[in-house]
mmCIF file of C-alpha atoms in Angstrom:
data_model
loop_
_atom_site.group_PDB
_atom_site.id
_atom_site.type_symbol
_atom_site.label_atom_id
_atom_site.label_comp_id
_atom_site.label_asym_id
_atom_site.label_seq_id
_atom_site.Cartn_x
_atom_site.Cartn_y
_atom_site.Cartn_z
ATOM 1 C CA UNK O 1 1.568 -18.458 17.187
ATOM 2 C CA UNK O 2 4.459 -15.875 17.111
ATOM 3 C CA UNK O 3 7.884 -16.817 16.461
ATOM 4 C CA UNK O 4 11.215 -14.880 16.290
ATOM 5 C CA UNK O 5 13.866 -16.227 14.711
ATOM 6 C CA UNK O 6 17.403 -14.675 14.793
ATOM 7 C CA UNK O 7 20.138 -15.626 12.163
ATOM 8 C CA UNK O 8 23.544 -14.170 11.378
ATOM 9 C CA UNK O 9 25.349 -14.519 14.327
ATOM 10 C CA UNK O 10 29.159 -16.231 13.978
ATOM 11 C CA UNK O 11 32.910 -15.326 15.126
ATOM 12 C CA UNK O 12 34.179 -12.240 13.666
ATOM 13 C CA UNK O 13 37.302 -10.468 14.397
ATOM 14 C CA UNK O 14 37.450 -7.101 16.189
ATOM 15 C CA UNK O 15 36.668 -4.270 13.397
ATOM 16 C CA UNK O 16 34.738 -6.545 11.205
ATOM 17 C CA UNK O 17 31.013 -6.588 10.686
ATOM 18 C CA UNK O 18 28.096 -8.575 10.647
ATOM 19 C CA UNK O 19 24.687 -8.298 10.169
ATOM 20 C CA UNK O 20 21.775 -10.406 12.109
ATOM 21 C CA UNK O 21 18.331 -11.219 10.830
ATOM 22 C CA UNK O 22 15.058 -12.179 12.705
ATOM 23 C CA UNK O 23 12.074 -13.545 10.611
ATOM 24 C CA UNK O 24 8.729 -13.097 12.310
ATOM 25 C CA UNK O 25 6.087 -14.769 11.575
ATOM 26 C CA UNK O 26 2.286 -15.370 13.680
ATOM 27 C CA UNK O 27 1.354 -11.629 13.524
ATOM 28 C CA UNK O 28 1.215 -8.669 11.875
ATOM 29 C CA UNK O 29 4.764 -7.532 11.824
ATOM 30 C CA UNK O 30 4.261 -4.373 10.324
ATOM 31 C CA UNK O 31 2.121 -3.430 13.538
ATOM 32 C CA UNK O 32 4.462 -3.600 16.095
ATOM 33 C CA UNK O 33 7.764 -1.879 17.089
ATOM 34 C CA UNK O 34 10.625 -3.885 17.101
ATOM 35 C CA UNK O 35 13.840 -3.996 19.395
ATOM 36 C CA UNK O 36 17.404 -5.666 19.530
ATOM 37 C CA UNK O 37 18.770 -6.627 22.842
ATOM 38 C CA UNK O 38 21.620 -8.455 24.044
ATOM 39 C CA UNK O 39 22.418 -10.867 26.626
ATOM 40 C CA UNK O 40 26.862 -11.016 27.370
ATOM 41 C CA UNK O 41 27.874 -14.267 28.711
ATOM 42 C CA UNK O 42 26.591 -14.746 32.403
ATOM 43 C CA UNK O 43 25.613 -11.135 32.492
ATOM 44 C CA UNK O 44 22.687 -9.518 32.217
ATOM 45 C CA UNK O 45 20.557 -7.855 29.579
ATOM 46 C CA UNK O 46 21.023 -4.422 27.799
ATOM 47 C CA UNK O 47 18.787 -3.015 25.271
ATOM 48 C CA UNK O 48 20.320 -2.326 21.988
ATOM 49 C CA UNK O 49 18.373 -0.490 19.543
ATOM 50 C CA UNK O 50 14.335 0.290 18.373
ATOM 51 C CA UNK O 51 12.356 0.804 15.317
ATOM 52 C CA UNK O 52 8.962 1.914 15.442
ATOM 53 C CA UNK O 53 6.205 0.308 13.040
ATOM 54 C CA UNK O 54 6.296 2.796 10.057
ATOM 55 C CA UNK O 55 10.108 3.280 10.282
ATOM 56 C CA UNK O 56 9.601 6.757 12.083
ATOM 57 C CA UNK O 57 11.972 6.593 14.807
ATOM 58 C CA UNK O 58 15.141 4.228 15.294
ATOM 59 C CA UNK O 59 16.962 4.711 18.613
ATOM 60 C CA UNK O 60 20.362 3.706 20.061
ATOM 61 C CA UNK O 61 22.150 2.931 23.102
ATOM 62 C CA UNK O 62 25.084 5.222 23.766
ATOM 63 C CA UNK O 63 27.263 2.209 23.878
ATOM 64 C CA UNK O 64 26.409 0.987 19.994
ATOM 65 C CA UNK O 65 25.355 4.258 18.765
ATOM 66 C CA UNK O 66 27.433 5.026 15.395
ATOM 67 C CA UNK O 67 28.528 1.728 15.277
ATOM 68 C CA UNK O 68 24.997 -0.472 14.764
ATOM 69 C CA UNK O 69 21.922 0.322 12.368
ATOM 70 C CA UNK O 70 18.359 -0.972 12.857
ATOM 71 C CA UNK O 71 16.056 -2.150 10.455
ATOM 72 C CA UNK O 72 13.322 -3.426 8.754
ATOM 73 C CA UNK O 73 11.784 -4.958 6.147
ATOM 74 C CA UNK O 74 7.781 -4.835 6.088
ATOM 75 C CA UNK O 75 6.981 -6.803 3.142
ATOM 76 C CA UNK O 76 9.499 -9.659 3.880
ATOM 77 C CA UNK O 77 8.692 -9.838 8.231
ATOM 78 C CA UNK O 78 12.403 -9.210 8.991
ATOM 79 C CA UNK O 79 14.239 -7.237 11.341
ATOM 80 C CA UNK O 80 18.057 -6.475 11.035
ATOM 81 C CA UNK O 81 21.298 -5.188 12.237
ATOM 82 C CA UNK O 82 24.097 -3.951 10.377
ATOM 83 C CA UNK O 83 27.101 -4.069 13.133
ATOM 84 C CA UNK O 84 29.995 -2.417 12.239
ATOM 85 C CA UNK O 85 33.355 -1.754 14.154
ATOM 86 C CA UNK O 86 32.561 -4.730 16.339
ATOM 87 C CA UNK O 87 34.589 -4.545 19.608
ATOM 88 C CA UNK O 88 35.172 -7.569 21.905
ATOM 89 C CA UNK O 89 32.612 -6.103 24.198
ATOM 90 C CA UNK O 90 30.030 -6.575 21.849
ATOM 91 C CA UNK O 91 30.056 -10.246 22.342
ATOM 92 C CA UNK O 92 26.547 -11.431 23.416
ATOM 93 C CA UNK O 93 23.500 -13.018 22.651
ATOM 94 C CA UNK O 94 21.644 -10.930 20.440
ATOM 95 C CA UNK O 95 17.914 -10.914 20.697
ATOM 96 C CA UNK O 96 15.116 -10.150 18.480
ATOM 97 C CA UNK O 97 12.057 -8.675 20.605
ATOM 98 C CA UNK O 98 8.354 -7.717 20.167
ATOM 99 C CA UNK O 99 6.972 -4.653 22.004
ATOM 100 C CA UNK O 100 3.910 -4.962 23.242
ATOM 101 C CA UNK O 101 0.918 -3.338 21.055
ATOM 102 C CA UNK O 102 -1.733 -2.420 23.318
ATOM 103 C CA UNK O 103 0.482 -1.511 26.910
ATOM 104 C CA UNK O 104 0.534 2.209 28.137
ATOM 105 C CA UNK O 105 4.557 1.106 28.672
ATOM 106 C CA UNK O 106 7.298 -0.221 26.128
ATOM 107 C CA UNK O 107 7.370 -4.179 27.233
ATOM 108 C CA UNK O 108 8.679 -6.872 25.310
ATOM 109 C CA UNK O 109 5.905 -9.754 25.071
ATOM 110 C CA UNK O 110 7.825 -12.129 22.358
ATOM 111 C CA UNK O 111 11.786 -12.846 22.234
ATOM 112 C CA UNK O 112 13.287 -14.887 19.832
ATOM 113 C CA UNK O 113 15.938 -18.039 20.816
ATOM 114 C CA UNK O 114 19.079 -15.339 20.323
ATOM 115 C CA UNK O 115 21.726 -15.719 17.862
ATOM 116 C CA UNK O 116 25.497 -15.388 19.274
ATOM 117 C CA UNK O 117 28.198 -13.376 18.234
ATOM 118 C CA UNK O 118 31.467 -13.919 19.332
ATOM 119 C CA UNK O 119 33.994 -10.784 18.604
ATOM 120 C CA UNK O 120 37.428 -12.151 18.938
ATOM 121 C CA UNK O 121 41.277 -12.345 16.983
ATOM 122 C CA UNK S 1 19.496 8.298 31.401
ATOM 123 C CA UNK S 2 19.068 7.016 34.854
ATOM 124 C CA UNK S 3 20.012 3.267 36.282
ATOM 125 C CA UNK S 4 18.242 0.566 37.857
ATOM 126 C CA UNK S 5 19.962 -1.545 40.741
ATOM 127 C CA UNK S 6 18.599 -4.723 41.904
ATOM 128 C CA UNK S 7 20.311 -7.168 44.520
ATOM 129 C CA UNK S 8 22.593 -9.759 42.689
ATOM 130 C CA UNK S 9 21.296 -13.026 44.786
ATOM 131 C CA UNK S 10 18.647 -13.856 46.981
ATOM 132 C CA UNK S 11 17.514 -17.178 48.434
ATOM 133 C CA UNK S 12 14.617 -18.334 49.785
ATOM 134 C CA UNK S 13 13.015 -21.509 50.940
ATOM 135 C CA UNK S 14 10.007 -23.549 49.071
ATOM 136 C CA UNK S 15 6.706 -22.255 50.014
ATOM 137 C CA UNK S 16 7.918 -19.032 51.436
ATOM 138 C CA UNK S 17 7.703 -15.338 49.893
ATOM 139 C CA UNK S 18 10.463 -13.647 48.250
ATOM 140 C CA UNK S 19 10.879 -9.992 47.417
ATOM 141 C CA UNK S 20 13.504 -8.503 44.841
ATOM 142 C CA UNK S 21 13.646 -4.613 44.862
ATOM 143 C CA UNK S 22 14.940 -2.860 41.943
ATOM 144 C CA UNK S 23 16.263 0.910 42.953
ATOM 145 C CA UNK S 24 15.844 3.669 40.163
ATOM 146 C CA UNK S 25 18.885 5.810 40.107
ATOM 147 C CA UNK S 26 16.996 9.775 39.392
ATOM 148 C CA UNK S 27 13.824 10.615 38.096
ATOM 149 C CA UNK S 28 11.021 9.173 39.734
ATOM 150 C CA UNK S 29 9.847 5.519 39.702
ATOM 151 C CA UNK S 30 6.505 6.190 39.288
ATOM 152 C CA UNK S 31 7.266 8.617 35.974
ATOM 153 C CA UNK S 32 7.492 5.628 33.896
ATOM 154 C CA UNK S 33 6.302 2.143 34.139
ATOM 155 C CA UNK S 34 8.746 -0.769 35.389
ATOM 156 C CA UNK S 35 8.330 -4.651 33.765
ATOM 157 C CA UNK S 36 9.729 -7.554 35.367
ATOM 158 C CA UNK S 37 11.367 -10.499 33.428
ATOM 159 C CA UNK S 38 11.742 -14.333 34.331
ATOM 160 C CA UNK S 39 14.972 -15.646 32.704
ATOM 161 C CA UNK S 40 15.606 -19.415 33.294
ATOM 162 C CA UNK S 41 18.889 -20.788 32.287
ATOM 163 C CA UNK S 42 19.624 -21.046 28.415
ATOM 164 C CA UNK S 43 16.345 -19.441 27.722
ATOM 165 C CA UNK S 44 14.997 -16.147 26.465
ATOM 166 C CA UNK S 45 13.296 -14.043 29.254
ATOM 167 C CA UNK S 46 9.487 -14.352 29.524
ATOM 168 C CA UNK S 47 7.465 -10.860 31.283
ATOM 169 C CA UNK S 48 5.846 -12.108 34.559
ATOM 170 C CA UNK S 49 5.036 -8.797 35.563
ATOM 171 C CA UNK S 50 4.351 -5.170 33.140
ATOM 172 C CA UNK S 51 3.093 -2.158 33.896
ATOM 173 C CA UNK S 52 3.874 -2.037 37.545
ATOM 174 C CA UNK S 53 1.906 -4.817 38.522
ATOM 175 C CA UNK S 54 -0.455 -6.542 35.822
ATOM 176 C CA UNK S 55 0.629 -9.944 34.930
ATOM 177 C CA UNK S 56 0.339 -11.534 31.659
ATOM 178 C CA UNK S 57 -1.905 -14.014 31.098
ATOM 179 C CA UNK S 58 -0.276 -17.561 32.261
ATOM 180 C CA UNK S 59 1.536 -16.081 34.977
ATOM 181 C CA UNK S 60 0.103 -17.226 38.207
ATOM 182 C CA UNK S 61 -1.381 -14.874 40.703
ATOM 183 C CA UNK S 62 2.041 -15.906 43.401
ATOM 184 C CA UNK S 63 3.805 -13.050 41.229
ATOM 185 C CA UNK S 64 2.876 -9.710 41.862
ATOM 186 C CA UNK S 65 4.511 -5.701 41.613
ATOM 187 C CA UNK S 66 4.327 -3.170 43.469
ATOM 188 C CA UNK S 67 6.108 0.609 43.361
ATOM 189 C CA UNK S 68 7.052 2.705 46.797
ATOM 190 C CA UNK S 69 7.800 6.539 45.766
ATOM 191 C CA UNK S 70 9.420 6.986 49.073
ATOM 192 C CA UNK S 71 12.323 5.011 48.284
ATOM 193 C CA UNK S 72 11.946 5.046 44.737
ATOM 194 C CA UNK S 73 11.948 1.472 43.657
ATOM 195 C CA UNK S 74 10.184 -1.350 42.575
ATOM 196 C CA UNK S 75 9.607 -4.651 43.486
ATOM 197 C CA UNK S 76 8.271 -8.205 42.508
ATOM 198 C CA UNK S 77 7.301 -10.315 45.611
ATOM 199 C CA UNK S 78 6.744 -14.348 45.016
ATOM 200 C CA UNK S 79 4.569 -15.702 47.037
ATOM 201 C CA UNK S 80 4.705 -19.756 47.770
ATOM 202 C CA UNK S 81 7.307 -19.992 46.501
ATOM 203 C CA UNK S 82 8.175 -22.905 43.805
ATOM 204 C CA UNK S 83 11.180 -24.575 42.892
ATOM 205 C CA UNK S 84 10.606 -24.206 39.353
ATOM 206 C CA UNK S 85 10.939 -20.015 40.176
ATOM 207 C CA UNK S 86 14.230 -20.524 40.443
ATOM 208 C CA UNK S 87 15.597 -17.887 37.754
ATOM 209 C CA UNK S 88 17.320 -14.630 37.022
ATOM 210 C CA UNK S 89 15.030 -11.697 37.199
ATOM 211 C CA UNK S 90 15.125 -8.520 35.275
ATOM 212 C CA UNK S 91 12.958 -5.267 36.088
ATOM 213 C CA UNK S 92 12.939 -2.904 33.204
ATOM 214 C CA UNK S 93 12.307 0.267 32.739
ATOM 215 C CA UNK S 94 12.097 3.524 29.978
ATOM 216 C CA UNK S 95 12.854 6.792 29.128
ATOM 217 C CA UNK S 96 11.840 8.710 25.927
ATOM 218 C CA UNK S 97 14.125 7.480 23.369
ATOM 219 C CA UNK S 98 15.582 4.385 25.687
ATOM 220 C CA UNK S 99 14.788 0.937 27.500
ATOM 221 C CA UNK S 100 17.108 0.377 30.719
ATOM 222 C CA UNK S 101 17.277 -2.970 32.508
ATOM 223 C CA UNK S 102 17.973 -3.440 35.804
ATOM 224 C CA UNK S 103 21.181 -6.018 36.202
ATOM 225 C CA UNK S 104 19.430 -9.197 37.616
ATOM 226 C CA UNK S 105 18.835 -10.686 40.416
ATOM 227 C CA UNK S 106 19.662 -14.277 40.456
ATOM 228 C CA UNK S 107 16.933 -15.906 42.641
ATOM 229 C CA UNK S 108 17.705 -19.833 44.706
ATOM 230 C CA UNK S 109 14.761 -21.616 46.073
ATOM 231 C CA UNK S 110 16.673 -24.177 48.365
#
């Protein structure tokens, strides 16, 4: 069974950093292209960032671009982000999510529970 | 990068059929495929609909998706309708280097 587990998520004050982890286990993570997206209170979801299988391409939305790094770790399942510069808009529910092997279209099949950061003084 | 809009509410009654459009800002709907998530309060989202309109397995055949190039949107119609549907839905769509979400639609069976 796949599972997605995000960690890493706390209160940090605006300028600081943190860095979230999500440990996959139930398939073969080094298969699949992997995504952060995010979830602000009682709002809706935005896409964050991807990473393709072999590392090849990482992409950004405008809003985190600069700011935010993607990546991964093959050989230990994991998926990260290094936030830096953290603004008070960047306080959501961060989720780790699968992309769907086999689809003609990028979908997300598996999502992880979310881990929340809170950017606040 | 282009937008997609989607109605903030609807409501419906139990056993009726619900549609929620989602509205893609330029570019053409049909140039890229559009997903459609479930999200249920406190949960993560779950796909009910991909690639226009194939449903995962598990997802009952009352959920379907359509496209209309005319007005250059998508939708997800519910048919007998449930109380348990009672969610926020998401469509989502792509570009080359970026996934864009439409921003929910909060659905009330009442």
């Amino acid at each position: 069974e796949v599972h997605l587990v995000e960690s890493g998520g706390g209160l940090v004050k605006p300028g600081g950093s943190l860095r979230l982890s999500c440990a996959a286990s139930g398939f073969t993570f080094n298969d699949y292209y992997m995504n952060w997206v995010r979830q602000a209170p009682g709002k809706g979801l935005e896409w964050v960032s991807s990473i393709t299988s072999g590392y090849s391409y990482i992409y950004y939305a405008e809003s985190v671009k600069g700011r935010f790094t993607i990546s991964r770790d093959n050989a230990k399942n994991s998926l990260y982000l290094q936030m830096n510069s953290l603004r008070a808009d960047d306080t959501a529910i961060y989720y780790c999510a699968r992309e769907n092997l086999a689809a003609a279209a990028p979908w997300f099949d598996y999502w992880g529970q979310g881990t929340l950061v809170t950017v606040s003084s | 990068n282009f937008m997609l809009t989607q109605p903030h509410s609807v409501s419906e009654s139990p056993g009726k059929t619900v549609t929620i459009s989602c509205t893609r800002s330029s570019g053409s709907i049909a140039s890229n495929y559009v997903q459609w998530y479930q999200q249920r309060p406190g949960s993560p989202p779950t796909t009910v609909i991909y690639e226009d309109s194939q449903r995962p397995s598990g997802v009952p055949d009352r959920f379907s998706g359509s496209i209309d190039s005319s007005s250059n949107s998508a939708s997800l119609t519910i048919s007998r309708l449930k109380t348990e549907d009672e969610a926020d839905y998401f469509c989502q769509s792509y570009d080359s280097t970026s996934k864009v979400f439409g921003g929910g639609t909060k659905l009330t069976v009442l």
